[in-house]
Amino acid sequence: MATPALQKAPGHPRDIVVIGASAGGVTALLALAKALPADFSAPIFIVLHVGATLPSILPQLLSSVSKLPARHPQNGELIEPGVLYVAPPDHHLLLEGDRILVTQGPKEKRFRPSIDALFRSAARTYGPRVIGVVLTGYLNDGALGLWWVQQLGGLTIVQDPLDAEQPAMPTHALEVVVPDYLVPLAQLGPLLVRLTRAAKSVMQ
């Protein structure tokens, strides 16, 4: 059962979803992508830790199971609703204004792409509109980024460590924030649908 931990002020659209994952993340992301309906209107930005020299086929894998398109964005690309944007290997995925930045800036905690960097840029750009999600993985990337999301008014979701293939990343996130929702993976898709649709109804 989704466990809300904090109450947010009503009225904010929740239409920017940022997700971080590492070890075990491909399986988790495929399960999530499969659960999202074709009319899911929020863009989703994904950082998965991958080897810097290996090509990533994650967009193709996601597209094969999802009703939503998935791709590596180009630097400066305009954000479109209902797209799964995946950070390319060895590049940070950042948000600025209504565009996506794909850069080779300095590594953070030895990572490029960095979950923290994506979350922080989303929080600074979109504030309360952001939904930040930390999934399975090693080490602690994403914890501070989720803190930024929370500090600037966004919603925070952490995969239940007991449900995660690798619990370290969710566990570290829980040491930094009290998330709005602590959920098993199977509940994440329906939760994102509910949160983004609720925001949509508020705007109409």
PDB file of C-alpha atoms in Angstrom:
ATOM      1  CA  MET A   1       0.000   0.000   0.000  1.00  0.00           C
ATOM      2  CA  ALA A   2       1.286   3.462  -0.889  1.00  0.00           C
ATOM      3  CA  THR A   3       2.219   5.252   2.307  1.00  0.00           C
ATOM      4  CA  PRO A   4       1.914   9.068   2.188  1.00  0.00           C
ATOM      5  CA  ALA A   5       4.316  10.642   4.653  1.00  0.00           C
ATOM      6  CA  LEU A   6       3.910  14.370   4.043  1.00  0.00           C
ATOM      7  CA  GLN A   7       1.043  16.615   3.043  1.00  0.00           C
ATOM      8  CA  LYS A   8       1.661  19.017   0.161  1.00  0.00           C
ATOM      9  CA  ALA A   9      -0.287  22.145  -0.622  1.00  0.00           C
ATOM     10  CA  PRO A  10      -2.989  21.359  -3.205  1.00  0.00           C
ATOM     11  CA  GLY A  11      -3.176  22.995  -6.589  1.00  0.00           C
ATOM     12  CA  HIS A  12       0.269  22.281  -8.041  1.00  0.00           C
ATOM     13  CA  PRO A  13       0.391  20.401 -11.333  1.00  0.00           C
ATOM     14  CA  ARG A  14       2.600  17.320 -11.043  1.00  0.00           C
ATOM     15  CA  ASP A  15       3.711  16.896 -14.621  1.00  0.00           C
ATOM     16  CA  ILE A  16       7.490  16.358 -14.559  1.00  0.00           C
ATOM     17  CA  VAL A  17       8.632  12.862 -13.542  1.00  0.00           C
ATOM     18  CA  VAL A  18      12.318  12.118 -12.885  1.00  0.00           C
ATOM     19  CA  ILE A  19      13.511   8.578 -12.135  1.00  0.00           C
ATOM     20  CA  GLY A  20      16.877   7.233 -11.020  1.00  0.00           C
ATOM     21  CA  ALA A  21      17.995   3.611 -10.977  1.00  0.00           C
ATOM     22  CA  SER A  22      21.165   1.558 -11.025  1.00  0.00           C
ATOM     23  CA  ALA A  23      21.702  -2.193 -10.503  1.00  0.00           C
ATOM     24  CA  GLY A  24      18.450  -4.006 -11.171  1.00  0.00           C
ATOM     25  CA  GLY A  25      17.086  -0.933 -12.869  1.00  0.00           C
ATOM     26  CA  VAL A  26      16.479  -2.358 -16.337  1.00  0.00           C
ATOM     27  CA  THR A  27      14.009  -4.911 -15.020  1.00  0.00           C
ATOM     28  CA  ALA A  28      12.340  -2.306 -12.808  1.00  0.00           C
ATOM     29  CA  LEU A  29      12.064   0.273 -15.585  1.00  0.00           C
ATOM     30  CA  LEU A  30      10.632  -2.253 -18.035  1.00  0.00           C
ATOM     31  CA  ALA A  31       7.965  -3.227 -15.505  1.00  0.00           C
ATOM     32  CA  LEU A  32       7.099   0.423 -14.926  1.00  0.00           C
ATOM     33  CA  ALA A  33       7.010   1.287 -18.641  1.00  0.00           C
ATOM     34  CA  LYS A  34       4.687  -1.640 -19.301  1.00  0.00           C
ATOM     35  CA  ALA A  35       2.274  -0.375 -16.627  1.00  0.00           C
ATOM     36  CA  LEU A  36       1.877   3.156 -18.011  1.00  0.00           C
ATOM     37  CA  PRO A  37      -1.158   3.873 -20.220  1.00  0.00           C
ATOM     38  CA  ALA A  38      -0.964   5.420 -23.682  1.00  0.00           C
ATOM     39  CA  ASP A  39      -2.579   8.624 -22.404  1.00  0.00           C
ATOM     40  CA  PHE A  40       0.061   9.222 -19.715  1.00  0.00           C
ATOM     41  CA  SER A  41       0.754  12.876 -20.408  1.00  0.00           C
ATOM     42  CA  ALA A  42       3.785  13.746 -18.267  1.00  0.00           C
ATOM     43  CA  PRO A  43       7.287  13.438 -19.681  1.00  0.00           C
ATOM     44  CA  ILE A  44       9.492  10.994 -17.780  1.00  0.00           C
ATOM     45  CA  PHE A  45      13.246  11.564 -17.494  1.00  0.00           C
ATOM     46  CA  ILE A  46      15.346   8.519 -16.639  1.00  0.00           C
ATOM     47  CA  VAL A  47      18.919   8.131 -15.441  1.00  0.00           C
ATOM     48  CA  LEU A  48      20.180   4.557 -15.323  1.00  0.00           C
ATOM     49  CA  HIS A  49      23.817   3.956 -14.464  1.00  0.00           C
ATOM     50  CA  VAL A  50      25.453   2.282 -17.470  1.00  0.00           C
ATOM     51  CA  GLY A  51      29.004   1.804 -18.687  1.00  0.00           C
ATOM     52  CA  ALA A  52      30.433   4.879 -20.378  1.00  0.00           C
ATOM     53  CA  THR A  53      31.740   3.022 -23.429  1.00  0.00           C
ATOM     54  CA  LEU A  54      28.791   0.724 -24.062  1.00  0.00           C
ATOM     55  CA  PRO A  55      25.851   1.661 -26.302  1.00  0.00           C
ATOM     56  CA  SER A  56      22.543   1.808 -24.451  1.00  0.00           C
ATOM     57  CA  ILE A  57      19.590  -0.090 -25.878  1.00  0.00           C
ATOM     58  CA  LEU A  58      17.319   0.918 -23.006  1.00  0.00           C
ATOM     59  CA  PRO A  59      15.128   3.179 -25.207  1.00  0.00           C
ATOM     60  CA  GLN A  60      14.528   0.293 -27.605  1.00  0.00           C
ATOM     61  CA  LEU A  61      13.763  -2.069 -24.729  1.00  0.00           C
ATOM     62  CA  LEU A  62      11.332   0.395 -23.162  1.00  0.00           C
ATOM     63  CA  SER A  63       9.633   1.109 -26.485  1.00  0.00           C
ATOM     64  CA  SER A  64       9.149  -2.619 -27.049  1.00  0.00           C
ATOM     65  CA  VAL A  65       6.985  -2.993 -23.909  1.00  0.00           C
ATOM     66  CA  SER A  66       5.531   0.494 -23.442  1.00  0.00           C
ATOM     67  CA  LYS A  67       2.645   2.318 -25.068  1.00  0.00           C
ATOM     68  CA  LEU A  68       4.818   5.453 -24.800  1.00  0.00           C
ATOM     69  CA  PRO A  69       7.791   6.324 -27.028  1.00  0.00           C
ATOM     70  CA  ALA A  70      11.270   6.172 -25.499  1.00  0.00           C
ATOM     71  CA  ARG A  71      14.467   7.762 -26.784  1.00  0.00           C
ATOM     72  CA  HIS A  72      17.790   9.382 -25.994  1.00  0.00           C
ATOM     73  CA  PRO A  73      17.171  13.141 -26.298  1.00  0.00           C
ATOM     74  CA  GLN A  74      19.382  15.546 -28.200  1.00  0.00           C
ATOM     75  CA  ASN A  75      20.973  18.510 -26.444  1.00  0.00           C
ATOM     76  CA  GLY A  76      18.578  21.460 -26.543  1.00  0.00           C
ATOM     77  CA  GLU A  77      15.557  19.370 -27.490  1.00  0.00           C
ATOM     78  CA  LEU A  78      12.143  20.731 -26.517  1.00  0.00           C
ATOM     79  CA  ILE A  79      10.333  18.680 -23.878  1.00  0.00           C
ATOM     80  CA  GLU A  80       7.307  16.758 -25.149  1.00  0.00           C
ATOM     81  CA  PRO A  81       4.572  15.217 -23.007  1.00  0.00           C
ATOM     82  CA  GLY A  82       4.237  11.453 -22.755  1.00  0.00           C
ATOM     83  CA  VAL A  83       7.818  10.605 -23.759  1.00  0.00           C
ATOM     84  CA  LEU A  84      10.326   8.460 -21.864  1.00  0.00           C
ATOM     85  CA  TYR A  85      13.645  10.314 -22.089  1.00  0.00           C
ATOM     86  CA  VAL A  86      16.719   8.208 -21.243  1.00  0.00           C
ATOM     87  CA  ALA A  87      20.121   9.701 -20.423  1.00  0.00           C
ATOM     88  CA  PRO A  88      22.718   8.610 -23.001  1.00  0.00           C
ATOM     89  CA  PRO A  89      25.822   6.802 -21.696  1.00  0.00           C
ATOM     90  CA  ASP A  90      28.493   9.116 -20.263  1.00  0.00           C
ATOM     91  CA  HIS A  91      26.204  12.173 -20.466  1.00  0.00           C
ATOM     92  CA  HIS A  92      24.262  14.066 -17.828  1.00  0.00           C
ATOM     93  CA  LEU A  93      20.559  14.602 -18.489  1.00  0.00           C
ATOM     94  CA  LEU A  94      19.463  18.033 -17.220  1.00  0.00           C
ATOM     95  CA  LEU A  95      16.378  20.233 -17.502  1.00  0.00           C
ATOM     96  CA  GLU A  96      16.474  23.954 -18.150  1.00  0.00           C
ATOM     97  CA  GLY A  97      13.404  25.949 -19.079  1.00  0.00           C
ATOM     98  CA  ASP A  98      11.373  23.939 -21.570  1.00  0.00           C
ATOM     99  CA  ARG A  99      14.438  22.153 -22.960  1.00  0.00           C
ATOM    100  CA  ILE A 100      16.593  19.125 -22.226  1.00  0.00           C
ATOM    101  CA  LEU A 101      20.341  19.504 -21.834  1.00  0.00           C
ATOM    102  CA  VAL A 102      22.612  16.565 -22.636  1.00  0.00           C
ATOM    103  CA  THR A 103      26.094  17.395 -21.392  1.00  0.00           C
ATOM    104  CA  GLN A 104      29.430  15.864 -20.487  1.00  0.00           C
ATOM    105  CA  GLY A 105      29.951  17.972 -17.383  1.00  0.00           C
ATOM    106  CA  PRO A 106      32.029  16.707 -14.450  1.00  0.00           C
ATOM    107  CA  LYS A 107      31.048  13.397 -12.890  1.00  0.00           C
ATOM    108  CA  GLU A 108      29.124  13.492  -9.613  1.00  0.00           C
ATOM    109  CA  LYS A 109      30.017  10.772  -7.083  1.00  0.00           C
ATOM    110  CA  ARG A 110      31.904   9.109  -9.944  1.00  0.00           C
ATOM    111  CA  PHE A 111      28.726   8.975 -12.058  1.00  0.00           C
ATOM    112  CA  ARG A 112      27.893  10.427 -15.440  1.00  0.00           C
ATOM    113  CA  PRO A 113      24.954  10.377 -15.963  1.00  0.00           C
ATOM    114  CA  SER A 114      24.153  11.417 -12.403  1.00  0.00           C
ATOM    115  CA  ILE A 115      20.755  10.935 -10.797  1.00  0.00           C
ATOM    116  CA  ASP A 116      21.480  13.763  -8.355  1.00  0.00           C
ATOM    117  CA  ALA A 117      22.257  16.134 -11.237  1.00  0.00           C
ATOM    118  CA  LEU A 118      18.986  15.342 -13.044  1.00  0.00           C
ATOM    119  CA  PHE A 119      16.875  15.650  -9.892  1.00  0.00           C
ATOM    120  CA  ARG A 120      18.527  18.901  -8.812  1.00  0.00           C
ATOM    121  CA  SER A 121      18.081  20.530 -12.214  1.00  0.00           C
ATOM    122  CA  ALA A 122      14.435  19.433 -12.363  1.00  0.00           C
ATOM    123  CA  ALA A 123      13.752  20.750  -8.863  1.00  0.00           C
ATOM    124  CA  ARG A 124      15.374  24.106  -9.591  1.00  0.00           C
ATOM    125  CA  THR A 125      13.526  24.474 -12.893  1.00  0.00           C
ATOM    126  CA  TYR A 126      10.089  23.115 -12.036  1.00  0.00           C
ATOM    127  CA  GLY A 127       9.834  23.097  -8.227  1.00  0.00           C
ATOM    128  CA  PRO A 128       6.452  21.740  -7.065  1.00  0.00           C
ATOM    129  CA  ARG A 129       5.699  20.262 -10.495  1.00  0.00           C
ATOM    130  CA  VAL A 130       8.330  17.541 -10.029  1.00  0.00           C
ATOM    131  CA  ILE A 131       7.792  13.935  -8.965  1.00  0.00           C
ATOM    132  CA  GLY A 132      11.140  12.341  -8.061  1.00  0.00           C
ATOM    133  CA  VAL A 133      11.511   8.551  -7.912  1.00  0.00           C
ATOM    134  CA  VAL A 134      14.448   6.485  -6.598  1.00  0.00           C
ATOM    135  CA  LEU A 135      14.498   2.814  -7.584  1.00  0.00           C
ATOM    136  CA  THR A 136      16.793  -0.160  -7.055  1.00  0.00           C
ATOM    137  CA  GLY A 137      20.558   0.301  -7.176  1.00  0.00           C
ATOM    138  CA  TYR A 138      23.937   0.297  -5.453  1.00  0.00           C
ATOM    139  CA  LEU A 139      25.484   3.186  -3.516  1.00  0.00           C
ATOM    140  CA  ASN A 140      23.711   6.481  -2.833  1.00  0.00           C
ATOM    141  CA  ASP A 141      23.235   8.451  -6.048  1.00  0.00           C
ATOM    142  CA  GLY A 142      19.792  10.053  -6.041  1.00  0.00           C
ATOM    143  CA  ALA A 143      19.481  10.618  -2.291  1.00  0.00           C
ATOM    144  CA  LEU A 144      20.615  14.260  -2.327  1.00  0.00           C
ATOM    145  CA  GLY A 145      18.757  14.875  -5.559  1.00  0.00           C
ATOM    146  CA  LEU A 146      15.561  13.657  -3.933  1.00  0.00           C
ATOM    147  CA  TRP A 147      16.273  16.024  -1.050  1.00  0.00           C
ATOM    148  CA  TRP A 148      16.369  18.896  -3.544  1.00  0.00           C
ATOM    149  CA  VAL A 149      13.052  17.785  -5.036  1.00  0.00           C
ATOM    150  CA  GLN A 150      11.483  17.757  -1.595  1.00  0.00           C
ATOM    151  CA  GLN A 151      12.997  21.075  -0.489  1.00  0.00           C
ATOM    152  CA  LEU A 152      11.652  22.857  -3.561  1.00  0.00           C
ATOM    153  CA  GLY A 153       8.129  21.517  -3.151  1.00  0.00           C
ATOM    154  CA  GLY A 154       8.082  18.415  -5.333  1.00  0.00           C
ATOM    155  CA  LEU A 155       6.757  14.973  -4.474  1.00  0.00           C
ATOM    156  CA  THR A 156       9.169  12.183  -3.532  1.00  0.00           C
ATOM    157  CA  ILE A 157       8.740   8.448  -4.111  1.00  0.00           C
ATOM    158  CA  VAL A 158      11.108   5.689  -3.004  1.00  0.00           C
ATOM    159  CA  GLN A 159      10.873   2.026  -3.935  1.00  0.00           C
ATOM    160  CA  ASP A 160      10.484  -0.086  -0.809  1.00  0.00           C
ATOM    161  CA  PRO A 161      14.007  -1.486  -0.161  1.00  0.00           C
ATOM    162  CA  LEU A 162      12.444  -4.851   0.714  1.00  0.00           C
ATOM    163  CA  ASP A 163      11.009  -4.926  -2.805  1.00  0.00           C
ATOM    164  CA  ALA A 164      14.150  -3.707  -4.607  1.00  0.00           C
ATOM    165  CA  GLU A 165      16.566  -6.055  -6.360  1.00  0.00           C
ATOM    166  CA  GLN A 166      19.377  -3.960  -4.858  1.00  0.00           C
ATOM    167  CA  PRO A 167      18.193  -2.044  -1.754  1.00  0.00           C
ATOM    168  CA  ALA A 168      21.156   0.298  -1.196  1.00  0.00           C
ATOM    169  CA  MET A 169      19.938   3.286  -3.246  1.00  0.00           C
ATOM    170  CA  PRO A 170      16.418   3.290  -1.773  1.00  0.00           C
ATOM    171  CA  THR A 171      17.858   2.779   1.712  1.00  0.00           C
ATOM    172  CA  HIS A 172      20.231   5.740   1.348  1.00  0.00           C
ATOM    173  CA  ALA A 173      17.379   7.887   0.024  1.00  0.00           C
ATOM    174  CA  LEU A 174      15.338   7.051   3.115  1.00  0.00           C
ATOM    175  CA  GLU A 175      18.224   8.252   5.281  1.00  0.00           C
ATOM    176  CA  VAL A 176      18.022  11.693   3.643  1.00  0.00           C
ATOM    177  CA  VAL A 177      14.279  12.255   3.116  1.00  0.00           C
ATOM    178  CA  VAL A 178      10.975  11.097   4.513  1.00  0.00           C
ATOM    179  CA  PRO A 179       9.316  10.326   1.168  1.00  0.00           C
ATOM    180  CA  ASP A 180       5.759  11.173   0.308  1.00  0.00           C
ATOM    181  CA  TYR A 181       5.325   7.603  -0.885  1.00  0.00           C
ATOM    182  CA  LEU A 182       7.210   4.388  -0.101  1.00  0.00           C
ATOM    183  CA  VAL A 183       5.939   1.737  -2.512  1.00  0.00           C
ATOM    184  CA  PRO A 184       6.730  -1.617  -4.080  1.00  0.00           C
ATOM    185  CA  LEU A 185       7.454  -1.474  -7.791  1.00  0.00           C
ATOM    186  CA  ALA A 186       4.084  -2.973  -8.728  1.00  0.00           C
ATOM    187  CA  GLN A 187       2.312   0.079  -7.271  1.00  0.00           C
ATOM    188  CA  LEU A 188       4.520   2.721  -8.876  1.00  0.00           C
ATOM    189  CA  GLY A 189       2.833   2.879 -12.280  1.00  0.00           C
ATOM    190  CA  PRO A 190      -0.706   3.284 -10.912  1.00  0.00           C
ATOM    191  CA  LEU A 191       0.584   5.826  -8.384  1.00  0.00           C
ATOM    192  CA  LEU A 192       2.222   7.975 -11.084  1.00  0.00           C
ATOM    193  CA  VAL A 193      -0.949   7.806 -13.153  1.00  0.00           C
ATOM    194  CA  ARG A 194      -3.033   8.919 -10.178  1.00  0.00           C
ATOM    195  CA  LEU A 195      -0.683  11.760  -9.199  1.00  0.00           C
ATOM    196  CA  THR A 196      -0.341  13.190 -12.709  1.00  0.00           C
ATOM    197  CA  ARG A 197      -4.062  12.860 -13.474  1.00  0.00           C
ATOM    198  CA  ALA A 198      -4.950  14.538 -10.200  1.00  0.00           C
ATOM    199  CA  ALA A 199      -2.715  17.427 -11.192  1.00  0.00           C
ATOM    200  CA  LYS A 200      -4.359  17.572 -14.603  1.00  0.00           C
ATOM    201  CA  SER A 201      -7.846  17.775 -13.084  1.00  0.00           C
ATOM    202  CA  VAL A 202      -6.708  20.623 -10.814  1.00  0.00           C
ATOM    203  CA  MET A 203      -5.558  22.604 -13.868  1.00  0.00           C
ATOM    204  CA  GLN A 204      -8.844  22.194 -15.771  1.00  0.00           C
TER     205      GLN A 204
END
